[in-house]
Structure formats: structure tokens, C-alpha cells
Short mmCIF file of C-alpha atoms in Angstrom, two decimals:
data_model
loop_
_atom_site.label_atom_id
_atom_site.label_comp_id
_atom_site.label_asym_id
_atom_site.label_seq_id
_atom_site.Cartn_x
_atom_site.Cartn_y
_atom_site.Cartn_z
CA UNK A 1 20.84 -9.53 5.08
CA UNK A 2 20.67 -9.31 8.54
CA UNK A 3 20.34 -5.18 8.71
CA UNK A 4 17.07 -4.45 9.97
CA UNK A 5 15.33 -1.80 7.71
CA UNK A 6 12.91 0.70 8.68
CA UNK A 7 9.41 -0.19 8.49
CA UNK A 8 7.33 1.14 5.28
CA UNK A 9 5.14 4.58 5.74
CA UNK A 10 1.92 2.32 6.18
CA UNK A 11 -0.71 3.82 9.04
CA UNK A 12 -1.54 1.21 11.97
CA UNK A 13 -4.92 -0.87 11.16
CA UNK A 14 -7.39 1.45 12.51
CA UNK A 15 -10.95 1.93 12.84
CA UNK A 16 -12.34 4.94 10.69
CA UNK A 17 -14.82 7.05 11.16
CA UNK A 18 -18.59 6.78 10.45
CA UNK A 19 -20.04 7.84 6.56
CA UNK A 20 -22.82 5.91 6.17
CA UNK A 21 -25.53 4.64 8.63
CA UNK A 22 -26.88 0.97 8.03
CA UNK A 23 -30.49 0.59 6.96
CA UNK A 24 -33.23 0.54 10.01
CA UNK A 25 -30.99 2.39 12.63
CA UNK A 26 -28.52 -0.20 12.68
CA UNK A 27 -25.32 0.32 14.08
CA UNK A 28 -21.70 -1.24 13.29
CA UNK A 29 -19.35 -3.40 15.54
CA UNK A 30 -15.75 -3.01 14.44
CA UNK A 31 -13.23 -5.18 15.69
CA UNK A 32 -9.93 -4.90 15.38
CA UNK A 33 -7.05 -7.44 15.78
CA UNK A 34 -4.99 -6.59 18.96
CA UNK A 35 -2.02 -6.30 17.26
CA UNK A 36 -1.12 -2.85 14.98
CA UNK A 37 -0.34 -3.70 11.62
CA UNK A 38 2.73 -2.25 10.16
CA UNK A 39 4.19 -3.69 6.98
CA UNK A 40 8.00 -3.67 7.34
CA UNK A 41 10.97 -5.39 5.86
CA UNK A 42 12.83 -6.88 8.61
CA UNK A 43 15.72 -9.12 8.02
CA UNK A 44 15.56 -9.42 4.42
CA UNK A 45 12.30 -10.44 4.42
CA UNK A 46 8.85 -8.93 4.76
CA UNK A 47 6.68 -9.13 7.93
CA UNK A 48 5.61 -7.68 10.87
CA UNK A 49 8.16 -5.66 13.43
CA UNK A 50 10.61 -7.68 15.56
CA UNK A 51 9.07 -9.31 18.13
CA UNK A 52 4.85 -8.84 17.02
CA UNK A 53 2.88 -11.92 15.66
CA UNK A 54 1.26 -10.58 13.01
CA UNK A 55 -0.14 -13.84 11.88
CA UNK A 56 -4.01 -14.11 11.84
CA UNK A 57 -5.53 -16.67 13.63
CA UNK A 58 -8.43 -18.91 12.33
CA UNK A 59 -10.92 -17.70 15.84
CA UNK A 60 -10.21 -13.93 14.51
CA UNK A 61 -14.17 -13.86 13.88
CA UNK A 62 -15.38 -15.98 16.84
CA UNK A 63 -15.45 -13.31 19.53
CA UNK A 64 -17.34 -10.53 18.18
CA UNK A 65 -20.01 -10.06 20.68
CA UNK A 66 -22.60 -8.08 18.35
CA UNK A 67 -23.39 -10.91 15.50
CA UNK A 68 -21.45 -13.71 17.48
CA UNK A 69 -19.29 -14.59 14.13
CA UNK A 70 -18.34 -18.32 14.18
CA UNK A 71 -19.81 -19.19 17.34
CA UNK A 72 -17.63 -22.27 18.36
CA UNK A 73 -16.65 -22.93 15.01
CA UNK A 74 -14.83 -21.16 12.25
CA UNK A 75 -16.24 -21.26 8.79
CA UNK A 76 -13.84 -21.68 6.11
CA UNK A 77 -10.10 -20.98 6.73
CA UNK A 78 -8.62 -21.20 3.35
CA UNK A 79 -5.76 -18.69 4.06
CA UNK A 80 -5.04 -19.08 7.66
CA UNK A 81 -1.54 -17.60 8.43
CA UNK A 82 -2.73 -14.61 6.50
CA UNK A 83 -1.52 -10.90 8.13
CA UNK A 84 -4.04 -9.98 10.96
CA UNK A 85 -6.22 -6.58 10.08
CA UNK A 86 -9.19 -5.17 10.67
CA UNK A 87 -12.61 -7.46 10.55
CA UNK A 88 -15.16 -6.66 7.51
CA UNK A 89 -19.26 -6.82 8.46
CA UNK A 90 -20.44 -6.87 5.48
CA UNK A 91 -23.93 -7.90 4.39
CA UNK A 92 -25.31 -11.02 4.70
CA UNK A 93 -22.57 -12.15 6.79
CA UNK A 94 -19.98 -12.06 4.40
CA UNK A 95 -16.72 -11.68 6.23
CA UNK A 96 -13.11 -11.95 5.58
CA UNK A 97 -11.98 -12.71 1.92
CA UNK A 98 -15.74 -12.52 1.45
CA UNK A 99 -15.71 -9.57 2.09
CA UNK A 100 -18.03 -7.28 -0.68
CA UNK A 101 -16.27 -5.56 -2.87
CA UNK A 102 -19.69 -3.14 -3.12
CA UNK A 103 -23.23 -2.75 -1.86
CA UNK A 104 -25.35 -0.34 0.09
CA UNK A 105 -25.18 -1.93 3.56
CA UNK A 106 -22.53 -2.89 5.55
CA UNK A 107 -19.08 -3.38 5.20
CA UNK A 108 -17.15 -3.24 1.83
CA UNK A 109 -13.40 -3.42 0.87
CA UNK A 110 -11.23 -1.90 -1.71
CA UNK A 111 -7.56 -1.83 -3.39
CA UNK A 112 -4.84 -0.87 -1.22
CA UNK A 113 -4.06 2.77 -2.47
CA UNK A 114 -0.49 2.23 -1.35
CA UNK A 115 -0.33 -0.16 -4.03
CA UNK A 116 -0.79 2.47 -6.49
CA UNK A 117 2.89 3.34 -8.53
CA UNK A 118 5.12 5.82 -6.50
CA UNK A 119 3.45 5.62 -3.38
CA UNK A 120 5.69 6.09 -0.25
CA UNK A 121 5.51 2.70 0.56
CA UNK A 122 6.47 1.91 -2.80
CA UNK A 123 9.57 3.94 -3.06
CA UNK A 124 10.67 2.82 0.41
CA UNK A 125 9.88 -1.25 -1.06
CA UNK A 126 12.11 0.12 -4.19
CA UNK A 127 14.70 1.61 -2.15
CA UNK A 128 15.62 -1.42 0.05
CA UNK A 129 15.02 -4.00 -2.56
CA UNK A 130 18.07 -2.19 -4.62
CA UNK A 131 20.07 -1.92 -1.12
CA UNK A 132 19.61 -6.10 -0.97
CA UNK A 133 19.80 -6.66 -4.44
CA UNK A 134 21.20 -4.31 -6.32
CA UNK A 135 18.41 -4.10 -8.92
CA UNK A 136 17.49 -0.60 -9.68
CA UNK A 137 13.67 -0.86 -10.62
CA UNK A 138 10.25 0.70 -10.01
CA UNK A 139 7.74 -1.63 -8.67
CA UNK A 140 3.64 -2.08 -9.07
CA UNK A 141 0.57 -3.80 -9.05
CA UNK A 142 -2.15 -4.52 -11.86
CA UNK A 143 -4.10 -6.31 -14.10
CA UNK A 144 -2.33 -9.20 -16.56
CA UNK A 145 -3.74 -12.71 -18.01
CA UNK A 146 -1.51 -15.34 -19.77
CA UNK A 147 -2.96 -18.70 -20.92
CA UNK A 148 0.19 -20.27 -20.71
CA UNK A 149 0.02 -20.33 -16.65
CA UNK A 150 -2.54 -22.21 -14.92
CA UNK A 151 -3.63 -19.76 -13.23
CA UNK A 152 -3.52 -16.84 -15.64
CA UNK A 153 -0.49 -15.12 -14.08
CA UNK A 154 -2.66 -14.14 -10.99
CA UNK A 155 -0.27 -13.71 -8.24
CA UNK A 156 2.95 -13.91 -10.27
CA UNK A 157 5.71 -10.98 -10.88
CA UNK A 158 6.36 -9.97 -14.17
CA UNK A 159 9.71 -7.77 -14.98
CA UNK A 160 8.18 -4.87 -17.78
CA UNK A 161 10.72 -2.62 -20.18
CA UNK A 162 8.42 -0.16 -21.31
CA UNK A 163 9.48 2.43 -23.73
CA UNK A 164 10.46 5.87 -22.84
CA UNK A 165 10.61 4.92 -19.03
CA UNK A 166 13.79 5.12 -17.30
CA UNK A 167 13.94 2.06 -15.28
CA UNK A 168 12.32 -1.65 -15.52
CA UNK A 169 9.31 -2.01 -13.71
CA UNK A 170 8.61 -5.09 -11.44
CA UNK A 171 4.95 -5.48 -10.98
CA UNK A 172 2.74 -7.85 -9.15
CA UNK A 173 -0.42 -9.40 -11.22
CA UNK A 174 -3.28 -8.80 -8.31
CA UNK A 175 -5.92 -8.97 -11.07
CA UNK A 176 -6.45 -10.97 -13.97
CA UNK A 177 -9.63 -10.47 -16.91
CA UNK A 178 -11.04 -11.06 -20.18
CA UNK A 179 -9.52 -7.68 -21.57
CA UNK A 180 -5.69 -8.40 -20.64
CA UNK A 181 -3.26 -10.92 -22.73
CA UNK A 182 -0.07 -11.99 -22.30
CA UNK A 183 1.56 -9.58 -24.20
CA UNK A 184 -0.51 -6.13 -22.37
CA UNK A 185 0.32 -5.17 -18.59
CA UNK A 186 -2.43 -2.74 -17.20
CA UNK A 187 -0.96 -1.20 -14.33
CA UNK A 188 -2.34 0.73 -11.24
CA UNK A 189 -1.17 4.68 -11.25
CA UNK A 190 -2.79 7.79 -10.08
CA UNK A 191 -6.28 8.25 -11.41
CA UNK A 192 -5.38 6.00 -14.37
CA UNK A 193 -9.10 5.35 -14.87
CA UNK A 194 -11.69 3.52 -13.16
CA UNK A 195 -12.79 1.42 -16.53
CA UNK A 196 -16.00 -0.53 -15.64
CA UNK A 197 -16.10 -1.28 -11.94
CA UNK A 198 -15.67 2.15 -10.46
CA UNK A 199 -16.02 2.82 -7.07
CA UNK A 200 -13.24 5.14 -6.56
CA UNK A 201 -15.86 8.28 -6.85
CA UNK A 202 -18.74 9.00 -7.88
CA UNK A 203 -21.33 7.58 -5.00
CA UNK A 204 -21.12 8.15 -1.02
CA UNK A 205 -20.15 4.51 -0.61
CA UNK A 206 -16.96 5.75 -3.03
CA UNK A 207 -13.56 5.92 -1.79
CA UNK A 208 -12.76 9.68 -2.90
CA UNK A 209 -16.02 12.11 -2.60
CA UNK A 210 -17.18 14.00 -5.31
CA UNK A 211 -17.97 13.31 -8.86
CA UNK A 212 -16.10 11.58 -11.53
CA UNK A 213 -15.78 14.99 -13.68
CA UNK A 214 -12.46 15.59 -12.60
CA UNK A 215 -11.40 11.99 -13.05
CA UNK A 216 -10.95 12.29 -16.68
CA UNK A 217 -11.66 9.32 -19.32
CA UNK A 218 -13.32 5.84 -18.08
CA UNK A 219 -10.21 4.18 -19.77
CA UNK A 220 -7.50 6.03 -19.49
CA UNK A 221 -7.94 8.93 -16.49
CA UNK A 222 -6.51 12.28 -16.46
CA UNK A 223 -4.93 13.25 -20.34
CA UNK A 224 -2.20 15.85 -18.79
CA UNK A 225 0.10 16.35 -15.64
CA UNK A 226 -1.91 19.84 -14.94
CA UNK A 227 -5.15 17.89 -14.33
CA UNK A 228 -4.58 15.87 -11.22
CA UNK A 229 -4.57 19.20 -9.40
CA UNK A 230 -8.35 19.10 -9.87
CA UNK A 231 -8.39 15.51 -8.13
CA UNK A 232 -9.56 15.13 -4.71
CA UNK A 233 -6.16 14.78 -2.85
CA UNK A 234 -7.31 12.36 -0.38
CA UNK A 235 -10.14 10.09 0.85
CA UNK A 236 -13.30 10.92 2.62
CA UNK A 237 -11.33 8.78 5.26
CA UNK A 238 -8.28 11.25 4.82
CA UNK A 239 -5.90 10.50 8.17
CA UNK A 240 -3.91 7.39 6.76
CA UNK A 241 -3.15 8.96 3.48
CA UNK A 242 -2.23 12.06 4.95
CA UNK A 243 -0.14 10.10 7.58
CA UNK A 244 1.78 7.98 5.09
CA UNK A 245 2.35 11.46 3.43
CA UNK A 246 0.75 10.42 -0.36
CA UNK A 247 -1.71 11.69 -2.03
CA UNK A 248 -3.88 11.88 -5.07
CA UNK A 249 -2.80 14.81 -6.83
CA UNK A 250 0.85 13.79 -6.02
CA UNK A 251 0.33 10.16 -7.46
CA UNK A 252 -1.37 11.46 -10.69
CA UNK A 253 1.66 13.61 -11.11
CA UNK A 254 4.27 11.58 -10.28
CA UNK A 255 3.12 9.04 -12.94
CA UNK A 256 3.57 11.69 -15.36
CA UNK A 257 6.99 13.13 -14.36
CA UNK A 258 8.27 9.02 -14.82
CA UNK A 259 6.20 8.38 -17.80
CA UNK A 260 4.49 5.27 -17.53
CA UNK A 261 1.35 7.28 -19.19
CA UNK A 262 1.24 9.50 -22.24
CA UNK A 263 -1.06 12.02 -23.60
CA UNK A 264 -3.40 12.40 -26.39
CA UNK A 265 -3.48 16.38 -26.66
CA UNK A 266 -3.13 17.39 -29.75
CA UNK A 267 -2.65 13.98 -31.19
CA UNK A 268 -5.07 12.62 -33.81
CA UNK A 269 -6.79 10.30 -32.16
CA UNK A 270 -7.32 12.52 -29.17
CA UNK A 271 -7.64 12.12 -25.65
CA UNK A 272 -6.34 8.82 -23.60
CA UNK A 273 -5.79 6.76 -26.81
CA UNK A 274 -2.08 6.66 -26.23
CA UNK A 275 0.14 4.42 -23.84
CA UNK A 276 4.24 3.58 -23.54
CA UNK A 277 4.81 0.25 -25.58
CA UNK A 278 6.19 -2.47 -23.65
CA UNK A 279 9.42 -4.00 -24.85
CA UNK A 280 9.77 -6.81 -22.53
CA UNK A 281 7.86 -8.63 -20.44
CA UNK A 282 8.88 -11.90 -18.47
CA UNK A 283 8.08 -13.91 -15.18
CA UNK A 284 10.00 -13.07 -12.44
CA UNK A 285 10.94 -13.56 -8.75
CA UNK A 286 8.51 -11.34 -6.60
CA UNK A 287 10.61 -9.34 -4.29
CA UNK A 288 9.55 -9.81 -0.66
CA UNK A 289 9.22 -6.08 -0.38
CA UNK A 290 6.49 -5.97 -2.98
CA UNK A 291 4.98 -9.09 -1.60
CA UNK A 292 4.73 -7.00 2.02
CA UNK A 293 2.07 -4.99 0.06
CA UNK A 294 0.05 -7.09 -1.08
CA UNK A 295 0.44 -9.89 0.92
CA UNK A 296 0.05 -13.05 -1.78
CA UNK A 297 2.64 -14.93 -3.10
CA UNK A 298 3.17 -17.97 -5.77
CA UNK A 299 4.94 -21.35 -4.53
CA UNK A 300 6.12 -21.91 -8.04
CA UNK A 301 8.58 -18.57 -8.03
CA UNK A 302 11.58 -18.63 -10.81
CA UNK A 303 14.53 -17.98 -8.49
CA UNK A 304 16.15 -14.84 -10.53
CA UNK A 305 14.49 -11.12 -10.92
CA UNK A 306 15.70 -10.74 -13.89
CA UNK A 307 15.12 -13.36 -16.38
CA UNK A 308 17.95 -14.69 -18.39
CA UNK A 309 18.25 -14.51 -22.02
CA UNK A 310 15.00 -16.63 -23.80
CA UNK A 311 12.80 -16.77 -20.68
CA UNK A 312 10.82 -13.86 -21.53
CA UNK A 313 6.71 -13.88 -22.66
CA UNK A 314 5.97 -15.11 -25.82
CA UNK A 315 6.66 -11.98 -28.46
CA UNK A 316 9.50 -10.49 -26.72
CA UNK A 317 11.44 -8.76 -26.11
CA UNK A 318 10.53 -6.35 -29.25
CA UNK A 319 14.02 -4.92 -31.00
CA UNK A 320 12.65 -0.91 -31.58
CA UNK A 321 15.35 -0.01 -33.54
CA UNK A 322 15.60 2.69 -35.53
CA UNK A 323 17.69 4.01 -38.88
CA UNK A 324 19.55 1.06 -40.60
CA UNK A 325 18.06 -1.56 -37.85
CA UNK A 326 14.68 -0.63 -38.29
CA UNK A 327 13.33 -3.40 -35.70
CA UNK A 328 10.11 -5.41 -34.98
CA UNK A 329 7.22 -3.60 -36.65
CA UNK A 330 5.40 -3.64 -33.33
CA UNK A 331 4.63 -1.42 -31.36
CA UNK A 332 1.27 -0.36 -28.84
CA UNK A 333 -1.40 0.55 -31.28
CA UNK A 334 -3.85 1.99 -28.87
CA UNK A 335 -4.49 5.01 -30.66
CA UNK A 336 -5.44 2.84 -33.55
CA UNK A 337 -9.21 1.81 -33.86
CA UNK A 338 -9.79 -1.68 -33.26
CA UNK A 339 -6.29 -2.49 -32.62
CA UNK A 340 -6.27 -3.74 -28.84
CA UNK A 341 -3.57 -3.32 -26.69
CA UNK A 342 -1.01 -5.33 -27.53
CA UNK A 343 2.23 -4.56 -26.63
CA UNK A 344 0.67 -1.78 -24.12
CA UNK A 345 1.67 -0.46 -20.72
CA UNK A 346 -1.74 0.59 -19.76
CA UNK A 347 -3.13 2.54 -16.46
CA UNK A 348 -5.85 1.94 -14.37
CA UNK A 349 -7.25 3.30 -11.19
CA UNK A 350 -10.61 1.97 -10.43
CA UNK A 351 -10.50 1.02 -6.05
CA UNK A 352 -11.94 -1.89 -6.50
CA UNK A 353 -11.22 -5.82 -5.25
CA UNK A 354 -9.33 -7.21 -7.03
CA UNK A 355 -9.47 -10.73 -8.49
CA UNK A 356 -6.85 -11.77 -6.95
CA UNK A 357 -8.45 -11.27 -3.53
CA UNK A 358 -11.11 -14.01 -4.01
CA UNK A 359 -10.89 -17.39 -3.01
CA UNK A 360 -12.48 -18.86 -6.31
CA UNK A 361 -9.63 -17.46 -8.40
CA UNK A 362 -6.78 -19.03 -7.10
CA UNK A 363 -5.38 -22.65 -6.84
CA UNK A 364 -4.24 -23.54 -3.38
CA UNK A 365 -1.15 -25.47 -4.27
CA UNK A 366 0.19 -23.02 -6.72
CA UNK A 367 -0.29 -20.46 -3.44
CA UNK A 368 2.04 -19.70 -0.26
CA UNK A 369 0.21 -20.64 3.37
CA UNK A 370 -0.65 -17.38 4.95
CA UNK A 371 -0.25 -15.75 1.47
CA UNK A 372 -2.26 -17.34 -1.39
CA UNK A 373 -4.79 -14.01 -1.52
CA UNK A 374 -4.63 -10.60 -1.61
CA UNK A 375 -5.10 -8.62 1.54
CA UNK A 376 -7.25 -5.38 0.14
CA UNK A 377 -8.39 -2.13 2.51
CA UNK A 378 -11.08 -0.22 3.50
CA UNK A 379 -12.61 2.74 2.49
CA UNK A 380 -9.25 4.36 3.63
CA UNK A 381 -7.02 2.77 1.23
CA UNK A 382 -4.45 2.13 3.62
CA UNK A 383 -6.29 -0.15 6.77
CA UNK A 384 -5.76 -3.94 5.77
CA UNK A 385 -8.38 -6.40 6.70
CA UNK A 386 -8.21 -9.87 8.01
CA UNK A 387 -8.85 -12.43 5.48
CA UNK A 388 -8.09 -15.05 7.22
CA UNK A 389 -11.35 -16.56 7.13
CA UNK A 390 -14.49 -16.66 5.63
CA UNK A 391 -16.37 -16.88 8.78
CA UNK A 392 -20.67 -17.42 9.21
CA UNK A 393 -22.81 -16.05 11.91
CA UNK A 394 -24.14 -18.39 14.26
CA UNK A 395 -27.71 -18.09 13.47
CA UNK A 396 -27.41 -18.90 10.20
CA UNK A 397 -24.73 -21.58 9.86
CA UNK A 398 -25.45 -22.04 5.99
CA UNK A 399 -23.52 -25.20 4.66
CA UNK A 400 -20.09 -24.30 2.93
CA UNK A 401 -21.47 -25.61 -0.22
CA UNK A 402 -24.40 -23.08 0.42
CA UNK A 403 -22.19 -20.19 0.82
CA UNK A 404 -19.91 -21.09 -2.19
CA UNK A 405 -23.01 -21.03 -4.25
CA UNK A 406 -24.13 -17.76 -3.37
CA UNK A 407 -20.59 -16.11 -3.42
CA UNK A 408 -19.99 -17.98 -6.97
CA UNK A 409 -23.24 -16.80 -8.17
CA UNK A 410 -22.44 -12.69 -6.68
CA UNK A 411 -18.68 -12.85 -8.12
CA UNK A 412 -18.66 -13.57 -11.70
CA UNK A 413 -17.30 -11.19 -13.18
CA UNK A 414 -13.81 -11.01 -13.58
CA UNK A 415 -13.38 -8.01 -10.76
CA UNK A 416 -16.45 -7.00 -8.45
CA UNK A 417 -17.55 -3.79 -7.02
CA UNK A 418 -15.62 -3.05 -4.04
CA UNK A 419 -16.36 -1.11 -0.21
CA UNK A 420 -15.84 -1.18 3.93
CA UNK A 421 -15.29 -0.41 6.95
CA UNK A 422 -17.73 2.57 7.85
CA UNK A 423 -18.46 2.37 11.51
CA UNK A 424 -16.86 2.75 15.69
CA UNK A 425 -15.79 -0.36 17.07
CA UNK A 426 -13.15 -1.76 20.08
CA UNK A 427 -10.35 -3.59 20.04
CA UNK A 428 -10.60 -7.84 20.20
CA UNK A 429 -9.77 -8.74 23.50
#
């Protein structure tokens, strides 16, 4: 189409305030690309506004003028093109898509929490992806893993029927894992649990202040709509989600109201056992409004977003029906000890990088130029950061197998802890 369509809610990259002060007295550079970000869908397709370049440049890192990142050269530019944002310090020089996903020092980065099911953003993504298409659906992010794709899924959209909710759900895989299959989608919904790698609360290098108390089960989150009241409603960093006009409470709650979570009150095997079986699940186009939030995208795309008849994951769809056609006997057997969760629409909330951010986990010719990782955030959920380039300081200059090794050997698990971002900088010249 070539109707122009307002831009998503999304804040301008910007640089946050200080939390933290690094060890010794030391103080913070921020720099921050000279162009605003603003994710938009312009033309049919998503990208900057008419008439920005939005496109990061390999020398993002080379004029920084407090650790002289780069010097003359660049480091390693595995996903130049990318969308320009905000540059990550983080410790021991790790910059760009090495950016830490935790620590104590420094710069850290974390999931987008626009990505998170009913944001603004996402709504607005929803809304003009049915004006272009047609396609009435919800969209999201999360975890998935399939063996039968070379690269687990990571990066590909799959198109989920889940039981009792009212619309197909299109959802991004940004993370992949030991604990997901084929025929489970974990996806990311207002305080739908941290699981392992939580660094949504609980410490002052968190996302949210406060404790985890109100965050209800590790796996799982909040067990009823009148809980997420009791959530923090936005991040220590609050401006951008205030701007973008989310937050927590209202994510947590909006999750319930479309039921894409269930409860365990009163149930018999209690609290957060319980989640929507999925009756479909199958590979689809990713729309270039969802892409626009995350910013990665597969070259091997099936050209339809909705698959035909026989193209769906292996086990479905699953035929629920009831009286005379009694159906598949499958259905999510969380509740049931032992069981797994096959066949599961699961939640998860935990802020953390995502797999799909690091270089190691993706195979550059199954990957888009400009697009083959996921841009994540920092502390704010809603400031993107360059990731461009994995750049070295000058003093250093450790060989690139040197710096493989050590991010290899700090990054494997299948998603690492997660932080950024906490300090007064200018803009690049």
C-alpha cells in the first residue's frame, strides 16, 4: 500500500537517568546515534519515518571519546544495516550485540517491554497489519524450539490457535531453549513469570524495583486478574512506558481479559499449573509490522500468513471435539505431574536477552542483512540499542577469535542474564 500509517507509540532512543554508580567512582559516557528512533510502518513496510536513515553504520562505536571504541577500526560487524539506537558500555568492553545481558558494572540490556502481548505498539502493529491484509490476529513474541528447522525456529513466525482465545495469534520466536518443543509456544505477557533468568525485579540492577513477592509464581506469574494491581506499574526508568501509555498492571490485565493465561484457584492442582491448549501451530510469513519490533527477520519466509491446509507443525492441528466427535485425546496437560507442556500456550515474563539477540545463535544465511538479530532495550524497556557491531576498545584490541572465546564461554546457556544503560551521556556528533 502506498498509505502512509502513523508511526507506532514507541518513545525516541533516549538516554536515561542514573541508578547505579560504576565501581571506583567511575562515571558513564552515553552516546547516542544522531538520529531519533521511532519504529513506524511506512509504505507497507516497516522502518524509520519518511525521509530519516535509520540504518546503523559500522563506525557507530569509533567516536566515543571516553574509551575510544574501535579506534580506526571496527571490530566485528556481523549485522551492519541493523536500526541505529543507543550505544551499550558494558563491562569489559562488550558492546553492541555483546552487549551483557547482566552483571554489576556497566552497561546491560534487556527485552523490549513493548514486545510484551497487548502493548500499544502491539495493537497499533495489529491494527494496520489487518488494514493491509485483512487478517484479524493478535501478535507476540516468545520462546519456541523445533528440530525440524536448522535453526530451531529462532527468528521464524509461527501462526498459534489456542483454545478459548478469540483470535489466532501470530508470534515471533525471539528465543529458543532446552525446555520448549515443537509442539509448546511460551509466549511473553504481563508478569507471566520470570522462570530462571530473572532480572525483571528483584535486585537494583532489575528492570522494575521492588521484590518479586508481588510477581507471583517463578513459572507461571500472577494466578488472577486482581493481582497485577499489586505489580509495579512501571520501570525504575518510568518516562518511556508512561509515554507510550502501557503499563504493567494494564499488561497483566489485559492478558487476562483475552485469555491467553488461565488460573489455578480453586483447581486441584493449584496455583499456575494451568495454560490454554494450543490447537494449531504452523510457520508463517512474519508481518513487517511485527518485524518493526523486533527488528530480525528470516530469508527463508513461506510467502502466506496463514498456512494452507497440511503445512502446519507436526501434531496438528488437534480436532477438540466434543459429544459424538469426541476428537484428538490431546490436550495441555500442565496441571498434570510430569506431563510437560505439550500442546501448551505458556507465559513468560522474565526481561531478559533473549537468544535470539546473540550472534552465536543464528546462521547468517538463513538471516536478513540489517536484520538477522534481535534489537533488545535498556533498563527502560522501550530505548533500542545499536547492535550493529561488536566493537573493542583500542587498548585492548583482543583478536576476534579471543573475544568469541570469552563471549562463547559467558553465554552458554540457552538465555543469559540481561541489563543497561544507567548513566548521562551526549549525542554522537
Amino acid at each position: 500500500m502506498s498509505a502512509r500509517h502513523p508511526p507506532l507509540p514507541l518513545s525516541r532512543p533516549r538516554v536515561p537517568r542514573v541508578l547505579i554508580a560504576l565501581a571506583m567512582g567511575m562515571s558513564l559516557s552515553l552516546t547516542v546515534s544522531s538520529t531519533p528512533l521511532h519504529l513506524g510502518i511506512a509504505g507497507g513496510h516497516a522502518g524509520a519515518d519518511a525521509g530519516d536513515d535509520d540504518t546503523a553504520t559500522c563506525d557507530f562505536y569509533t567516536n566515543d571519546t571516553v574509551q575510544n571504541n574501535c579506534g580506526d577500526e571496527c571490530g566485528s560487524c556481523f549485522n551492519a544495516g541493523s536500526r541505529k539506537g543507543v550505544m551499550c558500555n558494558g563491562a569489559g568492553s562488550q558492546t553492541g550485540y555483546y552487549c551483557p545481558a547482566d552483571g554489576d558494572q556497566g552497561d546491560i540490556t534487556f527485552a523490549c517491554m513493548d514486545w510484551t502481548f497487548g502493548s500499544s505498539a502491539m495493537r497499533a502493529a495489529e491494527a494496520s497489519f489487518m488494514a493491509q491484509s485483512g487478517e484479524d490476529v493478535f501478535f507476540g513474541v516468545g520462546t519456541f524450539g523445533t528440530a525440524d528447522d536448522e535453526q530451531n525456529g529462532l527468528g521464524a513466525c509461527y501462526r498459534l490457535t489456542a483454545e478459548g482465545v478469540t483470535k489466532d495469534i501470530i508470534a515471533q520466536s525471539i528465543n529458543t531453549g532446552h525446555d520448549v518443543a515443537g509442539n509448546q509456544f511460551d509466549l511473553q505477557i504481563g508478569a507471566g513469570g520470570a522462570g530462571a533468568f530473572n532480572t525483571c525485579a528483584g535486585s537494583g540492577m532489575s528492570m522494575y524495583g521492588g521484590s518479586t513477592d508481588v510477581w507471583g509464581c517463578q513459572y507461571g506469574g500472577v494466578d488472577n486478574k486482581t493481582a497485577c494491581k499489586d505489580l509495579p506499574e512501571y520501570p525504575q526508568e518510568p518516562s518511556p512506558m508512561e509515554e507510550a501509555g502501557d503499563s504493567l498492571v494494564a499488561l497483566c490485565e489485559y492478558s487476562w481479559d483475552n485469555n491467553v493465561r488461565l488460573s489455578g484457584a480453586g483447581m486441584d492442582a493449584g496455583l499456575c499449573q494451568y495454560n490454554p491448549t494450543l490447537l494449531n501451530v504452523a510457520r508463517v510469513q512474519c508481518p513487517s509490522e511485527l518485524v518493526a519490533m523486533t527488528w530480525m527477520q528470516r530469508s527463508d519466509e513461506p510467502d502466506y500468513f496463514k498456512a494452507p491446509e497440511g503445512m502446519s507443525m507436526k501434531g496438528f492441528p488437534v480436532n477438540r471435539g466434543a459429544g459424538d466427535d469426541a476428537g484428538d485425546d490431546v490436550e495441555c496437560k500442565s496441571y498434570v505431574n510430569g506431563a510437560g507442556s505439550a500442546y501448551c500456550l505458556t507465559r513468560m515474563m522474565d526481561c531478559r536477552k533473549p537468544s535470539g539477540a546473540f550472534k552465536d545463535n543464528v546462521k547468517d544465511s538463513l538471516m536478513v542483512e540489517g536484520k538477522k538479530l534481535v534489537q533488545t532495550c535498556t533498563s527502560d524497556g522501550y530505548t533500542r540499542i545499536d547492535d550493529s557491531v561488536a566493537a573493542r576498545t583500542a587498548t585492548a584490541k583482543p583478536s576476534q577469535r579471543a573475544r568469541d572465546t570469552t563471549h562463547d564461554a559467558l553465554h552458554t546457556a540457552h538465555r543469559a542474564p540481561r541489563k543497561l544503560l544507567q548513566t548521562t551521556g551526549a549525542a554522537q556528533a
